[in-house]
C-alpha cells in the first residue's frame, strides 16, 4: 500500500480532486446555464403577468368609476325626469282647468245670448204693446176731451221704453169757481207695460191706491174717472 506521503500519490490525489472540482464546476455551470433562461423567462412572464394584472386593475377601476358616474347621472336624470313629470302633470291639470273654465264661459255666453235674445223679444213685444196703447190713447183723445173735459199731452221721458214719451192728463171744469183751472196727473209706462203714476197736481193722497188698482185691472178709463172724482172732491172741500 502506497503511503499518502508519497509525492506521486499526492500529486495524483490533487489532480483527481481538481478534476472532480472542475467537473463539479462544469456541472454547476451547465445547471446554471440550463436554469438561467427559464428563470429569465419566468421573471419576464411574472413581470408581464403583473403588468397585465395592474393594467386590468386600472381598467377595472376606470370601469367602476364610469359605472358610478353613470349611476350618479342616472339618479340626477331620474330626479330631473320626476320634476319634469310633476311639472307636466301640473301643466296638464292647469290646461284641463282652463278648458273647463272655457267651457263654462262658453255656456255662460250662450246663456247670456239666449237671455238677451229673450229680453230683446220681450222689449220689442212691450214696445209694440206700449206703442199700441199710446196709439189707442191718442185716438181716444177726442172722446176724453168731449166727455171728461180732459186734455192729453205727450211729454219727454228718457227712462221709458217708448223713448221720450209720458202721458199728461189735464182735467178742467173741476173747480166751480174756476172752470178753466187745470188739474193734472202724469203717467208713464214701465218696461213690463204696466202704468206708473209719475205725479199729480194738486197732490192726491189716495194716488198710490188708485195706481195699485190701475196696475191690477189695467183699465185706464176707470182710473181717469176715479182721478177726476178725487180732484172734484178735493176742489169742493
mmCIF file of C-alpha atoms in Angstrom:
data_model
loop_
_atom_site.group_PDB
_atom_site.id
_atom_site.type_symbol
_atom_site.label_atom_id
_atom_site.label_comp_id
_atom_site.label_asym_id
_atom_site.label_seq_id
_atom_site.Cartn_x
_atom_site.Cartn_y
_atom_site.Cartn_z
ATOM 1 C CA UNK A 1 0.000 0.000 0.000
ATOM 2 C CA UNK A 2 1.318 3.273 -1.059
ATOM 3 C CA UNK A 3 1.933 5.953 1.538
ATOM 4 C CA UNK A 4 -0.103 9.192 1.329
ATOM 5 C CA UNK A 5 3.137 10.967 1.747
ATOM 6 C CA UNK A 6 4.313 9.602 -1.474
ATOM 7 C CA UNK A 7 4.814 12.532 -3.819
ATOM 8 C CA UNK A 8 3.427 10.704 -6.761
ATOM 9 C CA UNK A 9 0.406 9.696 -4.727
ATOM 10 C CA UNK A 10 -0.138 13.218 -3.524
ATOM 11 C CA UNK A 11 0.052 14.688 -6.979
ATOM 12 C CA UNK A 12 -2.380 12.148 -8.277
ATOM 13 C CA UNK A 13 -4.820 12.859 -5.477
ATOM 14 C CA UNK A 14 -4.546 16.586 -6.067
ATOM 15 C CA UNK A 15 -5.028 16.076 -9.761
ATOM 16 C CA UNK A 16 -8.075 13.881 -9.125
ATOM 17 C CA UNK A 17 -9.561 16.416 -6.762
ATOM 18 C CA UNK A 18 -9.031 19.230 -9.270
ATOM 19 C CA UNK A 19 -10.651 17.114 -11.958
ATOM 20 C CA UNK A 20 -13.571 16.404 -9.690
ATOM 21 C CA UNK A 21 -13.795 20.079 -8.772
ATOM 22 C CA UNK A 22 -13.632 21.098 -12.399
ATOM 23 C CA UNK A 23 -16.324 18.532 -13.257
ATOM 24 C CA UNK A 24 -18.411 19.959 -10.413
ATOM 25 C CA UNK A 25 -17.872 23.485 -11.600
ATOM 26 C CA UNK A 26 -18.677 22.404 -15.140
ATOM 27 C CA UNK A 27 -21.804 20.652 -13.941
ATOM 28 C CA UNK A 28 -22.803 23.662 -11.862
ATOM 29 C CA UNK A 29 -22.147 25.909 -14.842
ATOM 30 C CA UNK A 30 -24.268 23.683 -17.063
ATOM 31 C CA UNK A 31 -27.015 23.668 -14.421
ATOM 32 C CA UNK A 32 -26.788 27.425 -14.121
ATOM 33 C CA UNK A 33 -26.826 27.790 -17.878
ATOM 34 C CA UNK A 34 -29.839 25.477 -18.055
ATOM 35 C CA UNK A 35 -31.747 27.326 -15.279
ATOM 36 C CA UNK A 36 -30.816 30.873 -16.204
ATOM 37 C CA UNK A 37 -33.010 31.012 -19.306
ATOM 38 C CA UNK A 38 -36.131 29.503 -17.624
ATOM 39 C CA UNK A 39 -35.627 31.844 -14.690
ATOM 40 C CA UNK A 40 -35.324 34.773 -17.024
ATOM 41 C CA UNK A 41 -38.396 33.604 -18.922
ATOM 42 C CA UNK A 42 -40.210 33.090 -15.612
ATOM 43 C CA UNK A 43 -39.258 36.579 -14.422
ATOM 44 C CA UNK A 44 -40.418 38.034 -17.728
ATOM 45 C CA UNK A 45 -43.627 36.017 -17.521
ATOM 46 C CA UNK A 46 -44.229 37.131 -13.927
ATOM 47 C CA UNK A 47 -43.454 40.743 -14.868
ATOM 48 C CA UNK A 48 -45.814 40.523 -17.839
ATOM 49 C CA UNK A 49 -48.484 38.907 -15.668
ATOM 50 C CA UNK A 50 -48.051 41.613 -13.012
ATOM 51 C CA UNK A 51 -48.233 44.341 -15.651
ATOM 52 C CA UNK A 52 -51.322 42.716 -17.133
ATOM 53 C CA UNK A 53 -52.924 42.472 -13.686
ATOM 54 C CA UNK A 54 -52.043 46.067 -12.908
ATOM 55 C CA UNK A 55 -53.493 47.203 -16.238
ATOM 56 C CA UNK A 56 -56.555 45.055 -15.644
ATOM 57 C CA UNK A 57 -56.965 46.562 -12.162
ATOM 58 C CA UNK A 58 -56.548 50.028 -13.567
ATOM 59 C CA UNK A 59 -59.085 49.288 -16.319
ATOM 60 C CA UNK A 60 -61.456 47.833 -13.725
ATOM 61 C CA UNK A 61 -61.058 50.908 -11.530
ATOM 62 C CA UNK A 62 -61.856 53.141 -14.531
ATOM 63 C CA UNK A 63 -64.806 50.906 -15.358
ATOM 64 C CA UNK A 64 -66.096 51.109 -11.765
ATOM 65 C CA UNK A 65 -65.635 54.878 -11.796
ATOM 66 C CA UNK A 66 -67.531 55.042 -15.097
ATOM 67 C CA UNK A 67 -70.303 52.873 -13.633
ATOM 68 C CA UNK A 68 -70.502 55.081 -10.536
ATOM 69 C CA UNK A 69 -70.618 58.153 -12.771
ATOM 70 C CA UNK A 70 -73.402 56.555 -14.796
ATOM 71 C CA UNK A 71 -75.236 55.750 -11.555
ATOM 72 C CA UNK A 72 -74.958 59.345 -10.339
ATOM 73 C CA UNK A 73 -76.045 60.636 -13.737
ATOM 74 C CA UNK A 74 -78.934 58.167 -13.699
ATOM 75 C CA UNK A 75 -80.022 59.364 -10.248
ATOM 76 C CA UNK A 76 -79.836 63.004 -11.359
ATOM 77 C CA UNK A 77 -81.661 62.199 -14.599
ATOM 78 C CA UNK A 78 -84.346 60.301 -12.680
ATOM 79 C CA UNK A 79 -84.779 63.236 -10.284
ATOM 80 C CA UNK A 80 -84.925 65.664 -13.216
ATOM 81 C CA UNK A 81 -87.475 63.463 -15.007
ATOM 82 C CA UNK A 82 -89.547 63.264 -11.835
ATOM 83 C CA UNK A 83 -89.562 67.063 -11.563
ATOM 84 C CA UNK A 84 -90.439 67.374 -15.266
ATOM 85 C CA UNK A 85 -93.222 64.783 -14.948
ATOM 86 C CA UNK A 86 -94.614 66.721 -11.991
ATOM 87 C CA UNK A 87 -94.401 69.964 -13.964
ATOM 88 C CA UNK A 88 -96.075 68.322 -16.975
ATOM 89 C CA UNK A 89 -98.784 66.909 -14.711
ATOM 90 C CA UNK A 90 -99.425 70.351 -13.212
ATOM 91 C CA UNK A 91 -99.458 71.877 -16.690
ATOM 92 C CA UNK A 92 -101.961 69.272 -17.894
ATOM 93 C CA UNK A 93 -104.129 69.909 -14.814
ATOM 94 C CA UNK A 94 -103.969 73.659 -15.458
ATOM 95 C CA UNK A 95 -104.866 73.154 -19.130
ATOM 96 C CA UNK A 96 -107.793 70.915 -18.160
ATOM 97 C CA UNK A 97 -108.911 73.508 -15.586
ATOM 98 C CA UNK A 98 -108.694 76.251 -18.211
ATOM 99 C CA UNK A 99 -110.615 74.061 -20.674
ATOM 100 C CA UNK A 100 -113.322 73.613 -18.032
ATOM 101 C CA UNK A 101 -113.333 77.369 -17.422
ATOM 102 C CA UNK A 102 -113.513 77.910 -21.173
ATOM 103 C CA UNK A 103 -116.482 75.555 -21.484
ATOM 104 C CA UNK A 104 -118.131 77.262 -18.512
ATOM 105 C CA UNK A 105 -117.555 80.690 -20.076
ATOM 106 C CA UNK A 106 -118.902 79.468 -23.428
ATOM 107 C CA UNK A 107 -122.010 78.108 -21.704
ATOM 108 C CA UNK A 108 -122.459 81.386 -19.821
ATOM 109 C CA UNK A 109 -122.059 83.322 -23.058
ATOM 110 C CA UNK A 110 -124.639 81.110 -24.759
ATOM 111 C CA UNK A 111 -126.969 81.542 -21.778
ATOM 112 C CA UNK A 112 -126.483 85.311 -21.890
ATOM 113 C CA UNK A 113 -127.144 85.305 -25.632
ATOM 114 C CA UNK A 114 -130.360 83.373 -25.091
ATOM 115 C CA UNK A 115 -131.399 85.673 -22.234
ATOM 116 C CA UNK A 116 -130.507 88.725 -24.309
ATOM 117 C CA UNK A 117 -132.496 87.369 -27.237
ATOM 118 C CA UNK A 118 -135.488 86.677 -24.977
ATOM 119 C CA UNK A 119 -135.111 90.086 -23.349
ATOM 120 C CA UNK A 120 -134.939 91.720 -26.768
ATOM 121 C CA UNK A 121 -138.079 89.885 -27.859
ATOM 122 C CA UNK A 122 -139.799 90.900 -24.629
ATOM 123 C CA UNK A 123 -138.722 94.530 -25.037
ATOM 124 C CA UNK A 124 -139.906 94.556 -28.641
ATOM 125 C CA UNK A 125 -143.192 92.992 -27.577
ATOM 126 C CA UNK A 126 -143.601 95.521 -24.759
ATOM 127 C CA UNK A 127 -142.565 98.306 -27.092
ATOM 128 C CA UNK A 128 -145.244 97.252 -29.537
ATOM 129 C CA UNK A 129 -147.782 96.944 -26.710
ATOM 130 C CA UNK A 130 -146.885 100.395 -25.393
ATOM 131 C CA UNK A 131 -146.995 101.896 -28.868
ATOM 132 C CA UNK A 132 -150.398 100.326 -29.452
ATOM 133 C CA UNK A 133 -151.545 101.609 -26.073
ATOM 134 C CA UNK A 134 -150.286 105.122 -26.774
ATOM 135 C CA UNK A 135 -151.848 104.962 -30.224
ATOM 136 C CA UNK A 136 -155.157 103.985 -28.645
ATOM 137 C CA UNK A 137 -154.911 106.804 -26.121
ATOM 138 C CA UNK A 138 -154.141 109.341 -28.824
ATOM 139 C CA UNK A 139 -157.144 108.145 -30.865
ATOM 140 C CA UNK A 140 -159.306 108.366 -27.768
ATOM 141 C CA UNK A 141 -158.138 111.914 -27.054
ATOM 142 C CA UNK A 142 -161.209 113.449 -28.657
ATOM 143 C CA UNK A 143 -163.566 111.208 -26.719
ATOM 144 C CA UNK A 144 -161.878 112.096 -23.393
ATOM 145 C CA UNK A 145 -161.913 115.779 -24.206
ATOM 146 C CA UNK A 146 -165.615 115.755 -25.128
ATOM 147 C CA UNK A 147 -166.892 113.676 -22.217
ATOM 148 C CA UNK A 148 -164.440 114.432 -19.392
ATOM 149 C CA UNK A 149 -163.271 117.894 -20.412
ATOM 150 C CA UNK A 150 -159.767 116.413 -20.385
ATOM 151 C CA UNK A 151 -156.712 117.166 -22.493
ATOM 152 C CA UNK A 152 -153.936 114.625 -23.174
ATOM 153 C CA UNK A 153 -150.376 115.713 -23.753
ATOM 154 C CA UNK A 154 -147.222 113.765 -24.571
ATOM 155 C CA UNK A 155 -144.095 114.886 -22.711
ATOM 156 C CA UNK A 156 -140.483 113.707 -22.848
ATOM 157 C CA UNK A 157 -139.143 110.966 -20.567
ATOM 158 C CA UNK A 158 -135.800 109.256 -21.169
ATOM 159 C CA UNK A 159 -136.439 106.337 -18.839
ATOM 160 C CA UNK A 160 -139.398 104.943 -20.728
ATOM 161 C CA UNK A 161 -139.419 102.022 -23.077
ATOM 162 C CA UNK A 162 -141.136 104.279 -25.637
ATOM 163 C CA UNK A 163 -138.351 106.797 -25.729
ATOM 164 C CA UNK A 164 -139.286 110.341 -24.727
ATOM 165 C CA UNK A 165 -142.997 109.693 -24.102
ATOM 166 C CA UNK A 166 -145.021 110.136 -20.960
ATOM 167 C CA UNK A 167 -148.670 110.996 -20.870
ATOM 168 C CA UNK A 168 -150.048 114.000 -19.067
ATOM 169 C CA UNK A 169 -153.809 114.133 -18.445
ATOM 170 C CA UNK A 170 -155.163 117.654 -17.840
ATOM 171 C CA UNK A 171 -158.616 117.927 -16.317
ATOM 172 C CA UNK A 172 -160.703 121.122 -16.413
ATOM 173 C CA UNK A 173 -164.245 122.022 -15.283
ATOM 174 C CA UNK A 174 -163.278 120.712 -11.837
ATOM 175 C CA UNK A 175 -163.467 123.785 -9.629
ATOM 176 C CA UNK A 176 -166.848 125.569 -9.947
ATOM 177 C CA UNK A 177 -165.231 128.881 -9.067
ATOM 178 C CA UNK A 178 -162.630 128.479 -11.821
ATOM 179 C CA UNK A 179 -163.714 126.043 -14.519
ATOM 180 C CA UNK A 180 -160.558 126.695 -16.574
ATOM 181 C CA UNK A 181 -158.224 125.696 -13.709
ATOM 182 C CA UNK A 182 -156.054 122.703 -14.665
ATOM 183 C CA UNK A 183 -155.803 119.547 -12.560
ATOM 184 C CA UNK A 184 -153.014 117.314 -13.838
ATOM 185 C CA UNK A 185 -151.947 113.683 -13.436
ATOM 186 C CA UNK A 186 -148.877 112.316 -15.269
ATOM 187 C CA UNK A 187 -148.483 108.663 -16.203
ATOM 188 C CA UNK A 188 -145.560 106.671 -17.517
ATOM 189 C CA UNK A 189 -145.171 103.108 -18.758
ATOM 190 C CA UNK A 190 -142.864 100.594 -17.052
ATOM 191 C CA UNK A 191 -140.745 98.153 -19.068
ATOM 192 C CA UNK A 192 -143.269 95.414 -18.332
ATOM 193 C CA UNK A 193 -146.008 97.555 -19.923
ATOM 194 C CA UNK A 194 -147.725 98.476 -16.668
ATOM 195 C CA UNK A 195 -148.772 102.044 -15.863
ATOM 196 C CA UNK A 196 -146.894 104.114 -13.331
ATOM 197 C CA UNK A 197 -148.126 107.366 -11.837
ATOM 198 C CA UNK A 198 -145.349 109.944 -12.021
ATOM 199 C CA UNK A 199 -147.053 112.862 -10.305
ATOM 200 C CA UNK A 200 -150.289 114.768 -9.754
ATOM 201 C CA UNK A 201 -151.018 118.456 -9.340
ATOM 202 C CA UNK A 202 -152.538 119.059 -6.886
ATOM 203 C CA UNK A 203 -151.308 116.036 -4.934
ATOM 204 C CA UNK A 204 -153.915 113.348 -4.277
ATOM 205 C CA UNK A 205 -153.410 111.402 -1.046
ATOM 206 C CA UNK A 206 -155.198 108.360 -2.474
ATOM 207 C CA UNK A 207 -152.990 108.272 -5.602
ATOM 208 C CA UNK A 208 -150.997 105.131 -4.522
ATOM 209 C CA UNK A 209 -154.309 103.263 -4.064
ATOM 210 C CA UNK A 210 -155.542 104.352 -7.498
ATOM 211 C CA UNK A 211 -152.212 103.353 -9.031
ATOM 212 C CA UNK A 212 -152.408 99.884 -7.451
ATOM 213 C CA UNK A 213 -155.945 99.408 -8.827
ATOM 214 C CA UNK A 214 -154.810 100.552 -12.285
ATOM 215 C CA UNK A 215 -151.906 98.088 -12.312
ATOM 216 C CA UNK A 216 -154.210 95.261 -11.285
ATOM 217 C CA UNK A 217 -157.074 95.997 -13.727
ATOM 218 C CA UNK A 218 -155.164 97.846 -16.479
ATOM 219 C CA UNK A 219 -158.360 99.837 -17.102
ATOM 220 C CA UNK A 220 -157.204 103.367 -17.832
ATOM 221 C CA UNK A 221 -160.681 104.960 -18.414
ATOM 222 C CA UNK A 222 -161.834 103.744 -14.995
ATOM 223 C CA UNK A 223 -158.650 105.125 -13.426
ATOM 224 C CA UNK A 224 -159.102 108.532 -15.109
ATOM 225 C CA UNK A 225 -162.736 108.692 -13.999
ATOM 226 C CA UNK A 226 -161.670 107.944 -10.404
ATOM 227 C CA UNK A 227 -158.934 110.600 -10.567
ATOM 228 C CA UNK A 228 -161.459 113.153 -11.837
ATOM 229 C CA UNK A 229 -163.817 112.314 -8.970
ATOM 230 C CA UNK A 230 -160.990 112.752 -6.448
ATOM 231 C CA UNK A 231 -159.996 116.106 -7.960
ATOM 232 C CA UNK A 232 -163.682 117.251 -7.795
ATOM 233 C CA UNK A 233 -163.977 116.048 -4.205
ATOM 234 C CA UNK A 234 -160.763 117.824 -3.206
ATOM 235 C CA UNK A 235 -161.798 121.075 -5.001
ATOM 236 C CA UNK A 236 -165.107 121.230 -3.115
ATOM 237 C CA UNK A 237 -163.638 120.875 0.358
#
